């Protein structure tokens, strides 16, 4: 089906999956040909015949997809965050976390996670700040997502200039972490 040496980046979590996927794709597109698949956009099966060995697949994976996934040879796994969210249709929180944890058994070359994931899965991993001297205009939440995207870009050896060019092209989907009303007392996001 998929060429043996194709690179797969799997992104999962409770919040921030779609935005992180879009950021990773936008930045990696500065150097590579990528496909954004899974929960976002078109199913993987639709592109099977188009995928070449040198391509990178960026997969947004929900707990529902992971629940039925036996093997997925991921080179990179990104956990955006884990929380009690998106639990409709899931037996309980333990089952939800269990489906997300399946990606750890794939033994990725690079594992990126936030503190909530590290705590839940008992990972001993240091979080690093990759934002450095890059220029961007994003909310605090999306800065965390961008940090993950830059770490992936560094793993795939993009230059500082390529990463900055990609950052300059990032467009956050409308209504994702957007301020829709502000008063003296309240801010509605």
Backbone as JSON Lines, residues from 0, in Angstrom:
{"i":0,"aa":"X","n":[0.81,-1.2,0.0],"ca":[0.0,0.0,0.0],"c":[0.86,1.27,0.0]}
{"i":1,"aa":"X","n":[1.43,1.59,1.15],"ca":[2.26,2.79,1.27],"c":[3.71,2.36,1.11]}
{"i":2,"aa":"X","n":[4.52,3.13,0.37],"ca":[5.93,2.77,0.23],"c":[6.58,2.54,1.59]}
{"i":3,"aa":"X","n":[7.44,1.56,1.65],"ca":[8.05,1.11,2.9],"c":[8.8,2.22,3.65]}
{"i":4,"aa":"X","n":[9.5,3.08,2.94],"ca":[10.35,4.07,3.58],"c":[9.71,5.45,3.74]}
{"i":5,"aa":"X","n":[8.41,5.55,3.48],"ca":[7.75,6.84,3.64],"c":[7.81,7.25,5.12]}
{"i":6,"aa":"X","n":[7.99,8.53,5.36],"ca":[8.09,9.03,6.73],"c":[6.69,9.4,7.23]}
{"i":7,"aa":"X","n":[6.39,8.99,8.46],"ca":[5.07,9.26,9.04],"c":[5.24,10.05,10.33]}
{"i":8,"aa":"X","n":[4.52,11.16,10.4],"ca":[4.43,11.97,11.61],"c":[3.01,11.8,12.12]}
{"i":9,"aa":"X","n":[2.85,11.32,13.34],"ca":[1.54,11.13,13.94],"c":[1.32,12.2,15.01]}
{"i":10,"aa":"X","n":[0.19,12.89,14.92],"ca":[-0.15,13.92,15.9],"c":[-1.46,13.52,16.57]}
{"i":11,"aa":"X","n":[-1.45,13.49,17.89],"ca":[-2.66,13.19,18.64],"c":[-2.66,14.03,19.9]}
{"i":12,"aa":"X","n":[-3.75,13.97,20.63],"ca":[-3.92,14.75,21.85],"c":[-5.38,15.07,22.03]}
{"i":13,"aa":"X","n":[-5.68,15.9,22.98],"ca":[-7.07,16.31,23.22],"c":[-7.38,17.65,22.57]}
{"i":14,"aa":"X","n":[-6.41,18.53,22.56],"ca":[-6.58,19.87,21.99],"c":[-5.33,20.24,21.19]}
{"i":15,"aa":"X","n":[-5.53,20.98,20.09],"ca":[-4.4,21.49,19.33],"c":[-3.92,20.6,18.19]}
{"i":16,"aa":"X","n":[-4.58,19.46,17.97],"ca":[-4.12,18.54,16.91],"c":[-4.16,19.19,15.54]}
{"i":17,"aa":"X","n":[-5.3,19.74,15.17],"ca":[-5.48,20.29,13.82],"c":[-4.51,21.44,13.57]}
{"i":18,"aa":"X","n":[-4.43,22.37,14.52],"ca":[-3.54,23.52,14.35],"c":[-2.09,23.07,14.25]}
{"i":19,"aa":"X","n":[-1.69,22.14,15.12],"ca":[-0.31,21.64,15.08],"c":[-0.02,20.95,13.76]}
{"i":20,"aa":"X","n":[-0.95,20.14,13.27],"ca":[-0.78,19.48,11.96],"c":[-0.59,20.51,10.86]}
{"i":21,"aa":"X","n":[-1.43,21.53,10.86],"ca":[-1.34,22.56,9.82],"c":[-0.01,23.31,9.9]}
{"i":22,"aa":"X","n":[0.44,23.6,11.11],"ca":[1.72,24.29,11.27],"c":[2.88,23.42,10.78]}
{"i":23,"aa":"X","n":[2.87,22.15,11.16],"ca":[3.94,21.24,10.72],"c":[3.96,21.15,9.2]}
{"i":24,"aa":"X","n":[2.8,20.98,8.59],"ca":[2.73,20.88,7.13],"c":[3.25,22.16,6.47]}
{"i":25,"aa":"X","n":[2.79,23.3,6.93],"ca":[3.18,24.57,6.32],"c":[4.69,24.76,6.39]}
{"i":26,"aa":"X","n":[5.3,24.42,7.51],"ca":[6.74,24.59,7.64],"c":[7.5,23.54,6.82]}
{"i":27,"aa":"X","n":[7.11,22.27,6.93],"ca":[7.82,21.21,6.19],"c":[7.68,21.37,4.68]}
{"i":28,"aa":"X","n":[6.58,21.99,4.22],"ca":[6.4,22.22,2.78],"c":[7.49,23.11,2.19]}
{"i":29,"aa":"X","n":[8.26,23.8,3.03],"ca":[9.38,24.61,2.54],"c":[10.5,23.73,1.98]}
{"i":30,"aa":"X","n":[10.51,22.44,2.33],"ca":[11.59,21.56,1.88],"c":[11.08,20.23,1.31]}
{"i":31,"aa":"X","n":[9.93,19.77,1.77],"ca":[9.45,18.43,1.43],"c":[8.05,18.47,0.81]}
{"i":32,"aa":"X","n":[7.69,17.36,0.2],"ca":[6.31,17.17,-0.26],"c":[5.59,16.42,0.84]}
{"i":33,"aa":"X","n":[4.51,17.02,1.36],"ca":[3.8,16.42,2.49],"c":[2.34,16.17,2.15]}
{"i":34,"aa":"X","n":[1.75,15.26,2.88],"ca":[0.31,15.0,2.83],"c":[-0.24,15.18,4.24]}
{"i":35,"aa":"X","n":[-1.35,15.88,4.36],"ca":[-2.03,16.07,5.64],"c":[-3.28,15.2,5.62]}
{"i":36,"aa":"X","n":[-3.29,14.15,6.46],"ca":[-4.33,13.13,6.38],"c":[-4.84,12.75,7.76]}
{"i":37,"aa":"X","n":[-5.82,11.87,7.79],"ca":[-6.38,11.4,9.05],"c":[-7.68,12.12,9.34]}
{"i":38,"aa":"X","n":[-7.84,12.58,10.58],"ca":[-9.06,13.31,10.96],"c":[-9.25,14.56,10.13]}
{"i":39,"aa":"X","n":[-8.15,15.1,9.66],"ca":[-8.19,16.37,8.94],"c":[-8.18,16.07,7.44]}
{"i":40,"aa":"X","n":[-9.1,16.65,6.74],"ca":[-9.08,16.5,5.29],"c":[-9.49,15.13,4.79]}
{"i":41,"aa":"X","n":[-8.73,14.63,3.85],"ca":[-9.06,13.42,3.11],"c":[-8.46,12.19,3.79]}
{"i":42,"aa":"X","n":[-9.18,11.06,3.78],"ca":[-8.63,9.84,4.38],"c":[-7.37,9.36,3.64]}
{"i":43,"aa":"X","n":[-6.49,8.73,4.38],"ca":[-5.23,8.21,3.85],"c":[-5.44,7.34,2.62]}
{"i":44,"aa":"X","n":[-6.45,6.5,2.63],"ca":[-6.69,5.56,1.54],"c":[-6.87,6.27,0.19]}
{"i":45,"aa":"X","n":[-7.33,7.52,0.22],"ca":[-7.55,8.28,-1.01],"c":[-6.25,8.64,-1.72]}
{"i":46,"aa":"X","n":[-5.13,8.63,-1.0],"ca":[-3.85,9.06,-1.57],"c":[-2.84,7.93,-1.72]}
{"i":47,"aa":"X","n":[-3.22,6.73,-1.38],"ca":[-2.27,5.61,-1.36],"c":[-1.45,5.52,-2.65]}
{"i":48,"aa":"X","n":[-2.07,5.68,-3.8],"ca":[-1.35,5.53,-5.07],"c":[-0.49,6.74,-5.41]}
{"i":49,"aa":"X","n":[-0.71,7.88,-4.73],"ca":[0.05,9.11,-5.01],"c":[1.3,9.24,-4.15]}
{"i":50,"aa":"X","n":[1.37,8.5,-3.06],"ca":[2.46,8.66,-2.09],"c":[3.73,8.0,-2.59]}
{"i":51,"aa":"X","n":[4.83,8.77,-2.5],"ca":[6.14,8.27,-2.9],"c":[7.04,8.13,-1.67]}
{"i":52,"aa":"X","n":[8.12,7.37,-1.8],"ca":[9.02,7.12,-0.68],"c":[9.56,8.39,-0.02]}
{"i":53,"aa":"X","n":[9.81,9.43,-0.8],"ca":[10.4,10.64,-0.24],"c":[9.37,11.57,0.4]}
{"i":54,"aa":"X","n":[8.09,11.22,0.34],"ca":[7.03,12.05,0.92],"c":[6.98,11.9,2.44]}
{"i":55,"aa":"X","n":[6.37,12.88,3.06],"ca":[6.12,12.82,4.5],"c":[4.62,12.88,4.72]}
{"i":56,"aa":"X","n":[4.11,11.91,5.47],"ca":[2.69,11.88,5.82],"c":[2.51,12.48,7.21]}
{"i":57,"aa":"X","n":[1.64,13.45,7.31],"ca":[1.3,14.06,8.59],"c":[-0.11,13.61,8.91]}
{"i":58,"aa":"X","n":[-0.24,12.81,9.96],"ca":[-1.53,12.21,10.29],"c":[-2.1,12.78,11.58]}
{"i":59,"aa":"X","n":[-3.29,13.34,11.5],"ca":[-4.01,13.74,12.71],"c":[-4.82,12.54,13.15]}
{"i":60,"aa":"X","n":[-4.55,12.06,14.36],"ca":[-5.15,10.81,14.82],"c":[-5.98,11.0,16.09]}
{"i":61,"aa":"X","n":[-7.26,10.71,15.96],"ca":[-8.15,10.77,17.12],"c":[-8.06,9.46,17.89]}
{"i":62,"aa":"X","n":[-8.65,9.43,19.07],"ca":[-8.68,8.19,19.84],"c":[-9.45,7.11,19.1]}
{"i":63,"aa":"X","n":[-10.46,7.49,18.31],"ca":[-11.25,6.52,17.56],"c":[-10.41,5.83,16.49]}
{"i":64,"aa":"X","n":[-9.56,6.58,15.82],"ca":[-8.67,5.99,14.81],"c":[-7.64,5.1,15.51]}
{"i":65,"aa":"X","n":[-7.05,5.58,16.58],"ca":[-6.0,4.83,17.28],"c":[-6.53,3.55,17.92]}
{"i":66,"aa":"X","n":[-7.78,3.59,18.34],"ca":[-8.41,2.43,18.97],"c":[-8.36,1.21,18.06]}
{"i":67,"aa":"X","n":[-8.44,1.45,16.75],"ca":[-8.48,0.36,15.78],"c":[-7.18,0.21,14.99]}
{"i":68,"aa":"X","n":[-6.13,0.89,15.43],"ca":[-4.85,0.83,14.74],"c":[-3.95,-0.21,15.41]}
{"i":69,"aa":"X","n":[-3.53,-1.18,14.62],"ca":[-2.67,-2.24,15.17],"c":[-1.21,-1.84,15.05]}
{"i":70,"aa":"X","n":[-0.83,-1.36,13.89],"ca":[0.57,-0.99,13.66],"c":[0.63,0.25,12.79]}
{"i":71,"aa":"X","n":[1.46,1.19,13.2],"ca":[1.66,2.41,12.44],"c":[3.11,2.83,12.63]}
{"i":72,"aa":"X","n":[3.96,2.57,11.65],"ca":[5.4,2.83,11.81],"c":[5.73,4.32,11.76]}
{"i":73,"aa":"X","n":[5.53,4.99,12.88],"ca":[5.75,6.44,12.95],"c":[7.21,6.76,13.21]}
{"i":74,"aa":"X","n":[7.72,7.7,12.45],"ca":[9.06,8.19,12.72],"c":[9.01,9.25,13.82]}
{"i":75,"aa":"X","n":[7.94,10.05,13.8],"ca":[7.75,11.12,14.79],"c":[6.34,11.01,15.37]}
{"i":76,"aa":"X","n":[6.23,11.15,16.69],"ca":[4.94,11.2,17.36],"c":[4.88,12.49,18.16]}
{"i":77,"aa":"X","n":[3.78,13.24,17.98],"ca":[3.56,14.48,18.71],"c":[2.28,14.35,19.51]}
{"i":78,"aa":"X","n":[2.4,14.53,20.82],"ca":[1.22,14.63,21.69],"c":[1.05,16.11,22.01]}
{"i":79,"aa":"X","n":[-0.08,16.69,21.56],"ca":[-0.3,18.12,21.8],"c":[-0.68,18.38,23.24]}
{"i":80,"aa":"X","n":[-1.57,17.61,23.79],"ca":[-1.99,17.71,25.19],"c":[-2.95,16.55,25.44]}
{"i":81,"aa":"X","n":[-3.12,16.21,26.67],"ca":[-4.12,15.21,27.03],"c":[-4.96,15.75,28.18]}
{"i":82,"aa":"X","n":[-6.26,15.63,28.03],"ca":[-7.18,16.08,29.07],"c":[-8.5,15.35,28.9]}
{"i":83,"aa":"X","n":[-9.41,15.59,29.81],"ca":[-10.74,14.97,29.74],"c":[-11.58,15.73,28.72]}
{"i":84,"aa":"X","n":[-11.32,15.48,27.46],"ca":[-11.99,16.17,26.37],"c":[-12.27,15.14,25.27]}
{"i":85,"aa":"X","n":[-13.3,15.34,24.49],"ca":[-13.66,14.44,23.4],"c":[-13.94,13.02,23.9]}
{"i":86,"aa":"X","n":[-14.64,12.89,25.0],"ca":[-14.88,11.57,25.58],"c":[-16.2,10.95,25.14]}
{"i":87,"aa":"X","n":[-17.0,11.66,24.34],"ca":[-18.24,11.07,23.88],"c":[-17.94,9.84,23.02]}
{"i":88,"aa":"X","n":[-18.64,8.76,23.32],"ca":[-18.43,7.52,22.57],"c":[-17.28,6.69,23.11]}
{"i":89,"aa":"X","n":[-16.61,7.15,24.17],"ca":[-15.5,6.41,24.76],"c":[-15.98,5.87,26.11]}
{"i":90,"aa":"X","n":[-15.64,4.62,26.37],"ca":[-16.1,3.94,27.58],"c":[-15.74,4.71,28.85]}
{"i":91,"aa":"X","n":[-14.47,5.11,28.97],"ca":[-14.02,5.88,30.13],"c":[-12.67,6.52,29.81]}
{"i":92,"aa":"X","n":[-12.19,7.32,30.75],"ca":[-10.94,8.05,30.55],"c":[-9.75,7.11,30.35]}
{"i":93,"aa":"X","n":[-9.75,6.01,31.05],"ca":[-8.66,5.03,30.93],"c":[-8.58,4.46,29.51]}
{"i":94,"aa":"X","n":[-9.72,4.16,28.91],"ca":[-9.76,3.66,27.53],"c":[-9.28,4.74,26.57]}
{"i":95,"aa":"X","n":[-9.7,5.98,26.81],"ca":[-9.29,7.11,25.98],"c":[-7.76,7.28,26.01]}
{"i":96,"aa":"X","n":[-7.2,7.34,27.2],"ca":[-5.75,7.47,27.32],"c":[-5.03,6.24,26.75]}
{"i":97,"aa":"X","n":[-5.61,5.07,26.93],"ca":[-5.02,3.84,26.4],"c":[-4.89,3.87,24.89]}
{"i":98,"aa":"X","n":[-5.92,4.4,24.21],"ca":[-5.85,4.48,22.74],"c":[-4.76,5.46,22.32]}
{"i":99,"aa":"X","n":[-4.61,6.56,23.04],"ca":[-3.57,7.55,22.72],"c":[-2.17,6.98,22.97]}
{"i":100,"aa":"X","n":[-2.06,6.16,24.0],"ca":[-0.76,5.61,24.39],"c":[-0.22,4.6,23.38]}
{"i":101,"aa":"X","n":[-1.09,4.07,22.52],"ca":[-0.66,3.08,21.52],"c":[0.49,3.58,20.66]}
{"i":102,"aa":"X","n":[0.56,4.87,20.43],"ca":[1.63,5.42,19.59],"c":[3.0,5.25,20.23]}
{"i":103,"aa":"X","n":[3.06,5.19,21.55],"ca":[4.34,5.0,22.22],"c":[4.94,3.64,21.9]}
{"i":104,"aa":"X","n":[4.09,2.65,21.64],"ca":[4.57,1.3,21.35],"c":[5.18,1.19,19.95]}
{"i":105,"aa":"X","n":[5.03,2.24,19.14],"ca":[5.61,2.24,17.79],"c":[7.09,2.61,17.82]}
{"i":106,"aa":"X","n":[7.58,2.99,18.99],"ca":[8.99,3.35,19.18],"c":[9.46,4.39,18.15]}
{"i":107,"aa":"X","n":[8.84,5.57,18.18],"ca":[9.25,6.61,17.21],"c":[10.68,7.09,17.47]}
{"i":108,"aa":"X","n":[11.32,7.6,16.42],"ca":[12.66,8.18,16.56],"c":[12.61,9.48,17.34]}
{"i":109,"aa":"X","n":[11.5,10.22,17.21],"ca":[11.32,11.46,17.94],"c":[9.95,11.46,18.58]}
{"i":110,"aa":"X","n":[9.92,11.68,19.89],"ca":[8.68,11.79,20.65],"c":[8.61,13.19,21.23]}
{"i":111,"aa":"X","n":[7.53,13.9,20.91],"ca":[7.33,15.26,21.4],"c":[6.05,15.24,22.23]}
{"i":112,"aa":"X","n":[6.14,15.77,23.44],"ca":[4.95,15.78,24.29],"c":[4.97,16.99,25.2]}
{"i":113,"aa":"X","n":[3.8,17.32,25.72],"ca":[3.72,18.41,26.68],"c":[3.69,17.82,28.09]}
{"i":114,"aa":"X","n":[3.64,18.68,29.08],"ca":[3.72,18.23,30.48],"c":[2.53,17.35,30.87]}
{"i":115,"aa":"X","n":[1.33,17.62,30.32],"ca":[0.17,16.79,30.68],"c":[0.36,15.36,30.21]}
{"i":116,"aa":"X","n":[0.89,15.18,29.02],"ca":[1.14,13.84,28.49],"c":[2.24,13.15,29.28]}
{"i":117,"aa":"X","n":[3.28,13.88,29.6],"ca":[4.39,13.31,30.37],"c":[3.91,12.82,31.73]}
{"i":118,"aa":"X","n":[3.02,13.59,32.34],"ca":[2.49,13.21,33.66],"c":[1.58,11.98,33.55]}
{"i":119,"aa":"X","n":[0.67,11.96,32.6],"ca":[-0.28,10.87,32.45],"c":[0.42,9.56,32.08]}
{"i":120,"aa":"X","n":[1.39,9.63,31.17],"ca":[2.08,8.42,30.7],"c":[3.37,8.14,31.47]}
{"i":121,"aa":"X","n":[3.66,8.95,32.48],"ca":[4.87,8.78,33.3],"c":[6.13,8.77,32.43]}
{"i":122,"aa":"X","n":[6.23,9.77,31.57],"ca":[7.4,9.91,30.71],"c":[8.43,10.79,31.4]}
{"i":123,"aa":"X","n":[9.65,10.42,31.28],"ca":[10.74,11.22,31.83],"c":[11.38,11.95,30.66]}
{"i":124,"aa":"X","n":[10.82,13.11,30.33],"ca":[11.24,13.82,29.13],"c":[11.31,15.31,29.43]}
{"i":125,"aa":"X","n":[12.32,15.96,28.94],"ca":[12.45,17.39,29.12],"c":[11.77,18.11,27.97]}
{"i":126,"aa":"X","n":[11.03,19.16,28.3],"ca":[10.44,20.0,27.27],"c":[11.42,21.12,26.96]}
{"i":127,"aa":"X","n":[11.58,21.42,25.69],"ca":[12.51,22.48,25.28],"c":[11.75,23.58,24.58]}
{"i":128,"aa":"X","n":[12.33,24.76,24.61],"ca":[11.74,25.89,23.9],"c":[12.51,26.07,22.59]}
{"i":129,"aa":"X","n":[11.81,25.88,21.47],"ca":[12.42,26.01,20.15],"c":[12.03,27.31,19.45]}
{"i":130,"aa":"X","n":[11.26,28.17,20.15],"ca":[10.78,29.39,19.52],"c":[11.92,30.36,19.22]}
{"i":131,"aa":"X","n":[12.94,30.35,20.07],"ca":[14.16,31.12,19.83],"c":[13.92,32.51,19.3]}
{"i":132,"aa":"X","n":[14.62,32.83,18.23],"ca":[14.51,34.18,17.66],"c":[13.59,34.22,16.45]}
{"i":133,"aa":"X","n":[12.7,33.22,16.32],"ca":[11.73,33.25,15.22],"c":[10.7,34.33,15.49]}
{"i":134,"aa":"X","n":[10.21,34.92,14.42],"ca":[9.21,35.99,14.54],"c":[7.83,35.42,14.19]}
{"i":135,"aa":"X","n":[6.85,35.69,15.07],"ca":[5.49,35.19,14.86],"c":[4.53,36.04,15.67]}
{"i":136,"aa":"X","n":[3.26,35.95,15.33],"ca":[2.21,36.67,16.05],"c":[1.11,35.66,16.36]}
{"i":137,"aa":"X","n":[1.27,34.95,17.48],"ca":[0.34,33.88,17.84],"c":[-0.03,33.96,19.31]}
{"i":138,"aa":"X","n":[-1.19,33.39,19.64],"ca":[-1.61,33.3,21.04],"c":[-0.67,32.38,21.8]}
{"i":139,"aa":"X","n":[-0.71,32.42,23.13],"ca":[0.14,31.55,23.96],"c":[-0.11,30.07,23.63]}
{"i":140,"aa":"X","n":[-1.37,29.7,23.46],"ca":[-1.71,28.31,23.13],"c":[-1.05,27.91,21.82]}
{"i":141,"aa":"X","n":[-1.16,28.77,20.82],"ca":[-0.58,28.42,19.52],"c":[0.94,28.53,19.5]}
{"i":142,"aa":"X","n":[1.53,29.24,20.44],"ca":[2.98,29.24,20.56],"c":[3.46,27.86,20.97]}
{"i":143,"aa":"X","n":[2.71,27.19,21.82],"ca":[3.05,25.82,22.22],"c":[2.97,24.89,21.0]}
{"i":144,"aa":"X","n":[1.93,25.05,20.2],"ca":[1.8,24.25,18.98],"c":[2.94,24.53,18.01]}
{"i":145,"aa":"X","n":[3.29,25.81,17.87],"ca":[4.4,26.2,17.0],"c":[5.72,25.61,17.51]}
{"i":146,"aa":"X","n":[5.91,25.58,18.81],"ca":[7.11,25.0,19.38],"c":[7.24,23.54,18.94]}
{"i":147,"aa":"X","n":[6.13,22.79,18.98],"ca":[6.15,21.4,18.5],"c":[6.52,21.34,17.02]}
{"i":148,"aa":"X","n":[5.93,22.24,16.22],"ca":[6.19,22.24,14.78],"c":[7.66,22.55,14.47]}
{"i":149,"aa":"X","n":[8.24,23.48,15.21],"ca":[9.65,23.82,14.99],"c":[10.54,22.64,15.39]}
{"i":150,"aa":"X","n":[10.18,21.94,16.46],"ca":[10.97,20.78,16.85],"c":[10.95,19.71,15.75]}
{"i":151,"aa":"X","n":[9.79,19.51,15.14],"ca":[9.69,18.57,14.02],"c":[10.55,19.06,12.85]}
{"i":152,"aa":"X","n":[10.47,20.35,12.54],"ca":[11.26,20.91,11.43],"c":[12.76,20.75,11.68]}
{"i":153,"aa":"X","n":[13.19,20.95,12.91],"ca":[14.6,20.74,13.25],"c":[15.0,19.28,13.04]}
{"i":154,"aa":"X","n":[14.13,18.38,13.41],"ca":[14.4,16.95,13.24],"c":[14.62,16.62,11.75]}
{"i":155,"aa":"X","n":[13.83,17.27,10.88],"ca":[13.95,17.03,9.44],"c":[14.95,17.98,8.77]}
{"i":156,"aa":"X","n":[15.78,18.63,9.54],"ca":[16.92,19.42,9.06],"c":[16.53,20.6,8.17]}
{"i":157,"aa":"X","n":[15.46,21.29,8.51],"ca":[15.15,22.52,7.8],"c":[16.05,23.62,8.35]}
{"i":158,"aa":"X","n":[16.44,24.54,7.5],"ca":[17.28,25.65,7.93],"c":[16.43,26.67,8.69]}
{"i":159,"aa":"X","n":[17.12,27.55,9.4],"ca":[16.43,28.63,10.12],"c":[15.57,29.44,9.15]}
{"i":160,"aa":"X","n":[16.11,29.71,7.97],"ca":[15.38,30.5,6.97],"c":[14.14,29.75,6.48]}
{"i":161,"aa":"X","n":[14.27,28.45,6.21],"ca":[13.11,27.67,5.77],"c":[12.02,27.65,6.84]}
{"i":162,"aa":"X","n":[12.44,27.48,8.09],"ca":[11.46,27.47,9.18],"c":[10.76,28.82,9.28]}
{"i":163,"aa":"X","n":[11.52,29.91,9.21],"ca":[10.91,31.24,9.3],"c":[9.97,31.48,8.13]}
{"i":164,"aa":"X","n":[10.36,31.07,6.93],"ca":[9.47,31.21,5.76],"c":[8.16,30.46,5.99]}
{"i":165,"aa":"X","n":[8.27,29.24,6.52],"ca":[7.07,28.46,6.83],"c":[6.21,29.14,7.88]}
{"i":166,"aa":"X","n":[6.84,29.65,8.92],"ca":[6.1,30.36,9.98],"c":[5.36,31.55,9.37]}
{"i":167,"aa":"X","n":[6.01,32.27,8.47],"ca":[5.39,33.44,7.84],"c":[4.14,33.06,7.05]}
{"i":168,"aa":"X","n":[4.05,31.82,6.59],"ca":[2.91,31.36,5.77],"c":[1.8,30.71,6.59]}
{"i":169,"aa":"X","n":[2.02,30.55,7.89],"ca":[1.0,29.89,8.72],"c":[-0.25,30.75,8.81]}
{"i":170,"aa":"X","n":[-1.38,30.12,8.54],"ca":[-2.68,30.76,8.68],"c":[-3.48,29.9,9.65]}
{"i":171,"aa":"X","n":[-3.87,30.48,10.77],"ca":[-4.67,29.75,11.75],"c":[-6.12,29.76,11.27]}
{"i":172,"aa":"X","n":[-6.76,28.59,11.26],"ca":[-8.16,28.51,10.85],"c":[-9.01,29.48,11.65]}
{"i":173,"aa":"X","n":[-9.95,30.08,10.97],"ca":[-10.88,31.0,11.6],"c":[-11.58,30.31,12.77]}
{"i":174,"aa":"X","n":[-11.77,30.99,13.84],"ca":[-12.45,30.51,15.06],"c":[-11.63,29.52,15.87]}
{"i":175,"aa":"X","n":[-10.34,29.41,15.63],"ca":[-9.48,28.58,16.48],"c":[-8.65,29.53,17.34]}
{"i":176,"aa":"X","n":[-8.94,29.56,18.63],"ca":[-8.25,30.43,19.59],"c":[-8.28,31.89,19.11]}
{"i":177,"aa":"X","n":[-9.46,32.32,18.67],"ca":[-9.62,33.67,18.17],"c":[-10.46,34.47,19.17]}
{"i":178,"aa":"X","n":[-10.07,35.67,19.47],"ca":[-10.87,36.53,20.35],"c":[-12.08,37.01,19.56]}
{"i":179,"aa":"X","n":[-13.29,36.68,20.06],"ca":[-14.49,37.08,19.34],"c":[-15.22,38.24,20.0]}
{"i":180,"aa":"X","n":[-14.91,38.49,21.28],"ca":[-15.49,39.64,21.98],"c":[-14.6,40.01,23.16]}
{"i":181,"aa":"X","n":[-14.42,41.31,23.35],"ca":[-13.61,41.8,24.47],"c":[-14.33,42.98,25.1]}
{"i":182,"aa":"X","n":[-14.42,42.96,26.43],"ca":[-14.94,44.12,27.16],"c":[-13.96,44.44,28.28]}
{"i":183,"aa":"X","n":[-14.32,45.39,29.14],"ca":[-13.44,45.71,30.27],"c":[-13.28,44.52,31.2]}
{"i":184,"aa":"X","n":[-14.32,43.7,31.32],"ca":[-14.32,42.59,32.29],"c":[-14.07,41.22,31.69]}
{"i":185,"aa":"X","n":[-14.4,41.05,30.42],"ca":[-14.35,39.7,29.84],"c":[-13.65,39.67,28.49]}
{"i":186,"aa":"X","n":[-13.05,38.53,28.21],"ca":[-12.55,38.23,26.87],"c":[-13.1,36.88,26.49]}
{"i":187,"aa":"X","n":[-13.83,36.81,25.38],"ca":[-14.39,35.56,24.9],"c":[-13.54,35.04,23.75]}
{"i":188,"aa":"X","n":[-13.01,33.83,23.94],"ca":[-12.14,33.22,22.93],"c":[-12.89,32.08,22.28]}
